[in-house]
Amino acid sequence: MFATTQRSDFMLRLAAPVAWRNPAKVAAKLRGFAATELGSARDMLLAAEQTSNPKLRRLFLRHGLDEHRHSKMFDAAAKRASVGVRVRAYEAIHAEPQNLLERWGEMRFVAFVHISESKAVAQFSVLSSHFAGTDLGALFDEILRDEQFHCRYSEHLLDQWRAEGRGREVDQAMAAVKRSLLWMAWRRSGRRIGDLLVTALMLVLYTTVVPLFALIARVAERGDGSGWRPAGPSDNSACLEDARRPL
Amino acid sequence: MTLQRPIVLGINAYFHDSAAALVAGGQVIAAAAEERFTRVKHDSGLPLKAVAFCLAQAGVGIEDVDHVVFYEKPIRKFERLMVTALKAFPRGFGQFSRATARWLGKRLWMEGELCEALGAAPEQILYSDHHRSHAASAFFASPFIDERCAVVTADGVGEWTSTAIYSAHNDAQGATLELLAEQRFPHSIGLLYSALTAYLGFRVNNGEYKVMGLAAYGEPRFCSEFEELVQVDDDDGTVRLNLKYFSHDRSSDRAFTAALEGLLGPARDPADSLALPAVSEEDQRFADVAATLQQICERAMLGVARHARRLTQASRLCLAGGVALNSVANTRIAHEAGFEGVYVHPAAGDSGGALGAALWATHCVLGVPCSTPSKSSGLGSGFDQAQVESMLSDLRVRYRTFDTDEELYAFVAERLEDGDVGGWFRGRMEWGPRALGQRSILADPRRADMTDRINRKIKFREAFRPFAPAILDDDAGTHFEVGAATEHMTPHMLAVVGVTDQGRATFPAVTHVDGTARVQTVSHRTNADFAALLEAFKRRTGVGCLLNTSLNLKGEPLCASPMHAYATFKRSGLDFLVMERCLVSKAA
């Protein structure tokens, strides 16, 4: 475990100067962090709502509020880093809800929180050193302290369950989360590869098959299509059979 | 609860503002947007949480539902995307590639996904039509269901239609919703508004209402440039876009072309802040573009409404579709289009399509008589006192419980009078984008500094954005230019009206820079709890009016649960939060 962490830190340190090499990259990275934190905030607040355990509810709420604050901090830092970098289209902070507590149950969810926060601690430690003495360094420092707390409380919860004689369940939950993370990483890569393949396939289609249909579409086009059109005979059908058709 | 049949579940998904609604025996049981549960603003996914809420509210399972109605015809929409991409050849590769992959990969097999995710059977699934769903949402919830009505729907685009005129009729024999005429994509007042929303640096399908607020700071001095951009026939509202300025036929990311920047000047960088009233020429230019756009939108919608009057000969009008959330245009229609009454559905945007689809299937397809207007507000989730107390206790939050509602109203009125700003979370959540006194942030509208305080320190949003007043309907006429023309719109905050001299002097915090306000009139008959609070405030101050804005922070959906409300309270500068009869204070 120690050797793996050391190796991962080393890779992060090696990658940092490249990944954060100019203001545009810095802004994009910070926006990405803001999105991740926002997604995490939503999941933690949802978990706080769903759990029936008062202690977990308090911890998840605090965690969710921390993540919301981090998201705002990253977003504000991204805006500061974007000065002079023109944003052509509105790039919304976007994060999909994962609804993990409902899907996985409490123990596996806490295991997930622990593993994710441990990774965040490693990453922000490296970035805090990389940006030491700057505003960004201070930002990562501040967030790092919260992430360390998240790491500690989740570890404490797992330890408590172990002390209650549920060590085997905890180990299984940790293993299941690690498998899930690997699976998610594989799916992300697979999606990227799939996107590339689809784009290539579409390009072939677009240059070979589509021109003929494009020509037909243009020939069939009459006028610019503006103005009022009267309703067609099938537009006002309200019979059940027509309502069953998606066309 | 024993429900009447048929039980119909309406669904809107896969575009923006996904939602679900449940209608049983013609009565609306529940309706909610998915964003309220997932916390993703304008969530476009399958509304599984909204469906779960609707079924739970009705106390039924999916197997009890007679029909699940999707709000549009998906294959017709796919056809439009493909034809558009073909016509744009060879510039439409991006749109073609994305649409084909998305549709072939998922959306064309929507019926299977609906059945799998909801546990429904294929024979349960029905399809409405995008604009028909909008039209049904407006007509069946309107107070005009006993009369022949004109119904106008306008938004960006549905399957092909961008603007439609219907004739609606309902009697003991059944209801009909007859499409009379339509304008089609790409000529669309909604798409024009969206493209200019993007040009002004706001997010499409999200920032349109900000553009409306921005317009008040400008003068419509870009009329000649807009003549080049769009031709509007004032007589019938025909809109003809000059497509060289728009790119919705070839891009799903960027709504306008470089030519638009050549015509109107550089687009606003979304990262830049807007200082209004303008301190820079650039900011004033953006406000002027917004003002010109607003004027064009009003001309077009007024023309459409007049055309609808001619086609239908009806004296009543119902409005829905995203453009019907333009409250300034709504007011002009109410005053100038020649109708005796105008109604706008509270969820006029796409979320309302879920309810409309269910109502259309119930009344028009299945033939269930419609004897009273469908309920159209307060259709969302609600929590009882015990649930709130349990959550607060779990969180070890200090709170005060009031024995009676009257004590609560008196206490809250006193704190608001003292200048505090409070969250108000009571009853069932609103249907539609406006907070109407169930999930609201409330403040004293007599304090001029309140607008700035709430924008900056409580909601963290743009300083130029106005706040709305909520006022007892009996008192509204003294302070606001309300009357018969707008009486069916103001209860849902869907009309912008003039503020009288007395109103401007009394309520500076809710009077916009152009001397108007998007007023909400509150009656004891339809919104008793909120009206009672306004009465309590009136007893202390002499005015039954409060500043009312949505209980959320910038960029977030309205709070749906006590946990959302409490988290919002913790992250904002709110002084106190009321949830049912519990009060949490920052000072406590």
XYZ file of N, CA and C in Angstrom, chain A residues 38 42 45-46 48-55 57-58 61 64-65 68-69 72 79 82 85-97 99 102 198-200 202-207 210-211 213-215 217-218 221 224-232 234-240 242-247, chain B residues 37-41 49 67 73-76 85-93 96-97 100-101 123 125-127 132 163-165 177-184 187 201-203 236-240 254 261 266-267 269-271 304 307 360 364-366 390-391 394-396 554 556 561 563-564 566-567 570-571:
456
model
N -18.925 19.574 -6.821
C -20.371 19.806 -6.818
C -21.129 18.479 -6.902
N -23.690 16.998 -4.024
C -25.062 16.524 -4.259
C -25.241 15.114 -3.711
N -25.307 15.188 0.176
C -26.564 15.714 0.738
C -27.706 14.724 0.512
N -27.674 14.078 -0.632
C -28.685 13.046 -0.896
C -28.527 11.905 0.112
N -27.272 12.184 3.076
C -27.722 12.698 4.382
C -29.238 12.598 4.497
N -29.898 12.788 3.377
C -31.358 12.728 3.363
C -31.836 11.283 3.491
N -31.096 10.379 2.859
C -31.576 8.994 2.767
C -31.248 8.135 3.978
N -30.149 8.415 4.656
C -29.768 7.542 5.767
C -30.708 7.734 6.964
N -30.899 6.670 7.690
C -31.737 6.799 8.890
C -30.864 6.859 10.137
N -29.548 6.820 9.957
C -28.618 6.857 11.080
C -28.257 8.322 11.395
N -28.660 8.846 12.563
C -28.440 10.273 12.855
C -26.972 10.695 12.764
N -26.069 9.833 13.213
C -24.654 10.198 13.189
C -24.169 10.337 11.745
N -25.998 10.934 9.226
C -26.697 12.082 8.652
C -25.920 13.370 8.934
N -25.447 13.523 10.177
C -24.692 14.739 10.530
C -23.383 14.797 9.754
N -23.987 15.475 6.062
C -24.378 16.872 5.838
C -23.144 17.774 5.870
N -21.151 17.259 2.809
C -21.801 17.878 1.643
C -21.603 19.388 1.627
N -21.735 19.995 2.797
C -21.557 21.460 2.869
C -20.105 21.833 2.546
N -19.681 21.625 -1.205
C -20.300 22.796 -1.848
C -19.354 23.997 -1.761
N -18.766 24.190 -0.578
C -17.849 25.330 -0.391
C -16.634 25.164 -1.301
N -17.448 26.110 -4.859
C -17.486 27.577 -5.039
C -16.067 28.130 -5.085
N -12.386 31.317 -12.296
C -12.738 32.618 -12.906
C -11.531 33.555 -12.852
N -9.111 32.636 -15.339
C -9.586 32.800 -16.725
C -9.398 34.216 -17.248
N -8.296 34.847 -20.634
C -8.552 33.630 -21.423
C -10.017 33.692 -21.831
N -10.289 33.886 -23.100
C -11.668 34.099 -23.522
C -12.479 32.793 -23.468
N -13.614 32.886 -22.815
C -14.519 31.733 -22.769
C -15.546 31.947 -23.867
N -15.547 31.108 -24.891
C -16.399 31.356 -26.052
C -17.859 30.946 -25.812
N -18.035 29.892 -25.123
C -19.410 29.475 -24.850
C -19.533 29.259 -23.352
N -20.746 29.400 -22.852
C -20.930 29.242 -21.419
C -20.651 27.802 -21.025
N -19.628 27.626 -20.222
C -19.312 26.263 -19.803
C -19.872 26.032 -18.413
N -20.930 25.321 -18.388
C -21.603 25.106 -17.108
C -20.836 24.092 -16.274
N -20.854 24.331 -14.971
C -20.341 23.284 -14.089
C -21.346 22.152 -14.123
N -20.886 20.984 -14.483
C -21.832 19.903 -14.698
C -21.333 18.643 -14.007
N -22.179 18.040 -13.254
C -21.821 16.775 -12.622
C -23.065 15.919 -12.533
N -22.936 14.687 -12.917
C -24.081 13.771 -12.876
C -24.248 13.209 -11.470
N -25.466 13.157 -10.960
C -25.668 12.534 -9.652
C -25.479 11.027 -9.759
N -26.066 8.883 -6.888
C -27.035 8.225 -6.019
C -26.466 6.939 -5.414
N -28.074 4.906 -2.126
C -29.250 4.090 -2.437
C -28.824 2.813 -3.169
N -17.024 5.899 -33.057
C -18.305 6.365 -33.616
C -18.060 7.572 -34.525
N -17.204 8.503 -34.058
C -16.922 9.690 -34.865
C -16.311 9.279 -36.207
N -15.392 8.320 -36.153
C -14.758 7.860 -37.396
C -15.798 7.227 -38.321
N -19.004 7.758 -38.326
C -19.916 8.804 -38.800
C -19.282 9.608 -39.930
N -17.980 9.825 -39.813
C -17.273 10.578 -40.846
C -17.317 9.827 -42.172
N -17.131 8.519 -42.076
C -17.203 7.702 -43.287
C -18.616 7.790 -43.878
N -19.609 7.616 -43.019
C -21.006 7.712 -43.472
C -21.286 9.086 -44.088
N -20.796 10.100 -43.416
C -21.088 11.480 -43.809
C -20.495 11.813 -45.172
N -19.366 11.200 -45.465
C -18.718 11.532 -46.726
C -19.114 10.590 -47.863
N -24.180 10.138 -46.978
C -25.011 11.323 -46.712
C -25.136 12.274 -47.912
N -24.093 12.477 -48.736
C -24.227 13.459 -49.813
C -25.445 13.238 -50.705
N -28.314 11.764 -49.914
C -29.530 12.141 -49.175
C -29.608 13.653 -48.957
N -28.451 14.264 -48.802
C -28.421 15.721 -48.632
C -28.941 16.381 -49.903
N -28.548 15.823 -51.043
C -29.003 16.361 -52.319
C -30.518 16.210 -52.445
N -32.640 15.949 -50.014
C -33.274 16.857 -49.040
C -33.336 18.273 -49.599
N -32.291 18.689 -50.288
C -32.269 20.055 -50.826
C -33.220 20.213 -52.002
N -36.705 20.459 -50.808
C -36.990 21.654 -49.994
C -37.703 22.699 -50.840
N -38.358 28.764 -47.819
C -37.479 28.741 -46.645
C -38.184 28.149 -45.428
N -39.421 27.712 -45.632
C -40.120 27.029 -44.535
C -40.756 27.957 -43.526
N -40.674 29.264 -43.760
C -41.257 30.178 -42.770
C -42.748 30.371 -43.051
N -43.435 30.984 -42.115
C -44.857 31.281 -42.283
C -45.754 30.238 -41.633
N -47.031 30.549 -41.608
C -47.999 29.651 -40.974
C -48.381 28.517 -41.917
N -48.455 27.323 -41.394
C -48.938 26.163 -42.150
C -50.230 25.700 -41.512
N -51.227 25.374 -42.341
C -52.444 24.803 -41.754
C -52.158 23.384 -41.254
N -52.947 22.939 -40.325
C -52.751 21.590 -39.781
C -53.055 20.546 -40.837
N -52.307 19.467 -40.814
C -52.547 18.363 -41.740
C -53.654 17.463 -41.225
N -53.698 14.412 -40.315
C -53.401 13.490 -39.200
C -52.986 14.234 -37.932
N -52.896 15.567 -38.019
C -52.376 16.317 -36.872
C -53.312 16.324 -35.672
N -54.602 16.088 -35.920
C -55.544 16.224 -34.807
C -56.159 14.902 -34.361
N -55.499 13.829 -34.734
C -56.026 12.549 -34.303
C -55.855 12.381 -32.792
N -56.891 11.898 -32.163
C -56.795 11.650 -30.723
C -57.216 10.217 -30.430
N -57.010 9.334 -31.418
C -57.413 7.951 -31.158
C -56.242 7.185 -30.523
N -56.594 6.171 -29.798
C -55.619 5.435 -28.996
C -54.532 4.812 -29.874
N -53.285 5.866 -32.717
C -52.310 6.880 -33.127
C -51.426 7.283 -31.953
N -52.017 7.337 -30.771
C -51.239 7.739 -29.590
C -50.183 6.695 -29.237
N -50.363 5.474 -29.716
C -49.366 4.432 -29.424
C -48.135 4.565 -30.306
N -48.242 5.336 -31.380
C -47.120 5.438 -32.330
C -46.155 6.544 -31.937
N -44.866 6.243 -31.926
C -43.896 7.292 -31.598
C -43.606 8.217 -32.767
N -44.287 8.000 -33.914
C -44.051 8.803 -35.112
C -45.262 9.654 -35.433
N -35.238 16.867 -7.279
C -34.778 15.724 -6.496
C -33.290 15.448 -6.710
N -32.846 15.578 -7.968
C -31.431 15.264 -8.253
C -30.529 16.459 -7.974
N -31.106 17.658 -7.876
C -30.386 18.914 -7.639
C -29.583 19.343 -8.851
N -29.816 18.723 -9.999
C -29.156 19.150 -11.238
C -30.125 20.052 -11.986
N -29.789 21.337 -12.067
C -30.703 22.304 -12.676
C -31.025 21.893 -14.119
N -36.900 9.750 -10.188
C -37.255 10.190 -8.836
C -38.595 10.923 -8.836
N -51.845 4.157 -18.275
C -51.007 4.565 -19.394
C -49.858 5.461 -18.916
N -43.342 13.039 -29.759
C -43.169 11.905 -30.675
C -41.687 11.800 -30.994
N -40.981 10.860 -30.399
C -39.519 10.855 -30.528
C -39.019 10.633 -31.953
N -39.702 9.802 -32.717
C -39.175 9.511 -34.059
C -39.355 10.719 -34.984
N -40.433 11.471 -34.757
C -40.632 12.686 -35.541
C -39.527 13.706 -35.222
N -29.697 18.140 -40.423
C -28.269 17.861 -40.631
C -27.977 17.633 -42.114
N -28.909 16.982 -42.815
C -28.711 16.742 -44.250
C -28.712 18.054 -45.025
N -29.659 18.927 -44.667
C -29.737 20.205 -45.374
C -28.499 21.056 -45.137
N -27.898 20.879 -43.974
C -26.726 21.691 -43.643
C -25.447 21.130 -44.259
N -25.542 19.977 -44.915
C -24.360 19.334 -45.497
C -23.591 20.339 -46.367
N -22.281 20.458 -46.342
C -21.353 19.624 -45.581
C -20.951 20.229 -44.220
N -21.708 21.273 -43.770
C -21.285 21.932 -42.526
C -21.872 21.280 -41.276
N -22.752 20.329 -41.466
C -23.465 19.817 -40.290
C -22.915 18.531 -39.708
N -21.629 18.271 -39.922
C -21.097 16.991 -39.449
C -21.234 16.820 -37.932
N -24.768 16.077 -37.056
C -25.137 14.758 -37.587
C -24.541 13.650 -36.726
N -23.246 13.809 -36.455
C -22.542 12.777 -35.708
C -23.128 12.620 -34.302
N -26.902 11.389 -34.430
C -27.026 9.980 -34.836
C -26.562 9.060 -33.717
N -25.415 9.401 -33.140
C -24.890 8.543 -32.074
C -25.844 8.518 -30.878
N -47.431 -2.001 -23.794
C -48.788 -1.573 -24.170
C -49.303 -0.403 -23.315
N -47.529 2.323 -22.916
C -46.878 3.556 -23.370
C -47.655 4.243 -24.485
N -47.898 5.534 -24.323
C -48.517 6.364 -25.357
C -47.603 7.556 -25.633
N -47.834 8.214 -26.765
C -47.051 9.395 -27.120
C -47.984 10.543 -27.462
N -48.748 19.899 -28.477
C -50.060 19.486 -27.996
C -50.011 19.302 -26.470
N -44.121 27.278 -33.135
C -45.253 28.065 -32.611
C -46.532 27.423 -33.145
N -47.543 27.321 -32.297
C -48.774 26.668 -32.754
C -50.000 27.376 -32.197
N -51.060 27.288 -32.985
C -52.350 27.830 -32.538
C -53.363 26.690 -32.527
N -58.848 19.324 -28.801
C -57.744 20.274 -28.864
C -57.282 20.228 -30.313
N -57.762 21.170 -31.102
C -57.559 21.077 -32.547
C -56.457 22.035 -33.004
N -55.426 21.464 -33.600
C -54.359 22.298 -34.152
C -54.893 22.995 -35.402
N -54.751 24.336 -35.423
C -55.230 25.086 -36.586
C -54.081 25.477 -37.503
N -52.987 25.933 -36.922
C -51.859 26.392 -37.742
C -50.583 26.330 -36.920
N -49.483 26.222 -37.634
C -48.196 26.135 -36.924
C -47.098 26.820 -37.728
N -46.075 27.319 -37.022
C -44.834 27.739 -37.655
C -43.802 26.680 -37.297
N -42.876 26.479 -38.237
C -41.950 25.358 -38.045
C -40.500 25.791 -37.940
N -37.614 28.531 -38.065
C -38.115 29.884 -37.815
C -38.861 29.891 -36.485
N -24.050 35.890 -23.208
C -23.190 35.253 -22.215
C -23.915 34.441 -21.161
N -25.169 34.105 -21.424
C -25.920 33.283 -20.474
C -26.164 31.899 -21.087
N -26.517 30.983 -20.210
C -26.700 29.609 -20.667
C -28.079 29.435 -21.323
N -49.542 38.863 -38.050
C -49.854 37.489 -37.632
C -48.712 36.798 -36.878
N -47.660 37.559 -36.589
C -46.576 36.995 -35.777
C -45.663 36.031 -36.518
N -45.733 36.025 -37.849
C -44.796 35.176 -38.593
C -43.372 35.647 -38.327
N -42.507 34.681 -38.068
C -41.103 34.985 -37.786
C -40.255 34.336 -38.871
N -39.348 35.117 -39.459
C -38.459 34.556 -40.477
C -37.025 34.891 -40.066
N -23.204 25.701 -30.137
C -23.118 27.130 -30.357
C -24.350 27.559 -31.147
N -21.825 38.310 -34.503
C -20.894 39.223 -33.833
C -20.492 40.360 -34.773
N -18.943 42.118 -30.609
C -18.497 40.885 -29.958
C -19.490 40.396 -28.896
N -19.621 39.079 -28.819
C -20.504 38.496 -27.795
C -19.909 38.728 -26.409
N -18.467 37.780 -22.920
C -17.747 36.666 -22.315
C -18.513 36.246 -21.050
N -18.956 34.983 -20.973
C -19.744 34.560 -19.798
C -19.018 34.790 -18.470
N -17.680 34.824 -18.524
C -16.933 35.001 -17.275
C -16.951 36.451 -16.799
N -48.910 36.773 -33.024
C -49.433 35.396 -32.961
C -50.775 35.374 -32.224
N -53.480 36.728 -34.366
C -53.808 35.745 -35.407
C -54.678 34.634 -34.807
N -53.896 15.457 -21.751
C -54.378 15.215 -23.121
C -54.859 13.771 -23.262
N -58.675 13.823 -23.935
C -58.899 13.784 -25.386
C -58.851 12.372 -25.944
N -57.977 11.519 -25.428
C -57.854 10.163 -25.978
C -58.805 9.210 -25.253
N -58.773 9.260 -23.938
C -59.585 8.297 -23.164
C -60.992 8.816 -22.878
N -37.930 15.429 13.135
C -37.029 14.278 13.177
C -35.697 14.623 12.525
N -35.758 15.304 11.376
C -34.511 15.663 10.698
C -33.689 16.647 11.533
N -32.106 14.856 14.457
C -30.962 14.045 14.014
C -29.723 14.913 13.810
N -29.951 16.104 13.287
C -28.818 16.993 12.985
C -28.354 17.779 14.219
N -29.069 17.589 15.342
C -28.787 18.317 16.594
C -28.804 19.824 16.365
N -27.982 30.691 -6.356
C -27.761 30.872 -7.796
C -27.380 29.542 -8.471
N -29.060 26.829 -8.704
C -29.589 25.594 -8.104
C -31.107 25.537 -8.244
N -36.730 19.394 -0.293
C -36.871 18.657 0.966
C -36.315 19.497 2.125
N -33.972 18.734 4.050
C -32.508 18.677 4.029
C -31.938 19.706 3.051
N -32.544 19.817 1.849
C -32.103 20.836 0.892
C -32.253 22.220 1.513
N -32.391 23.124 4.649
C -31.453 23.396 5.742
C -30.040 23.628 5.189
N -29.641 22.830 4.193
C -28.310 23.018 3.599
C -28.221 24.394 2.931
N -27.783 26.979 5.630
C -26.420 26.985 6.175
C -25.436 27.686 5.227
N -25.678 27.585 3.923
C -24.721 28.118 2.956
C -25.046 29.551 2.544
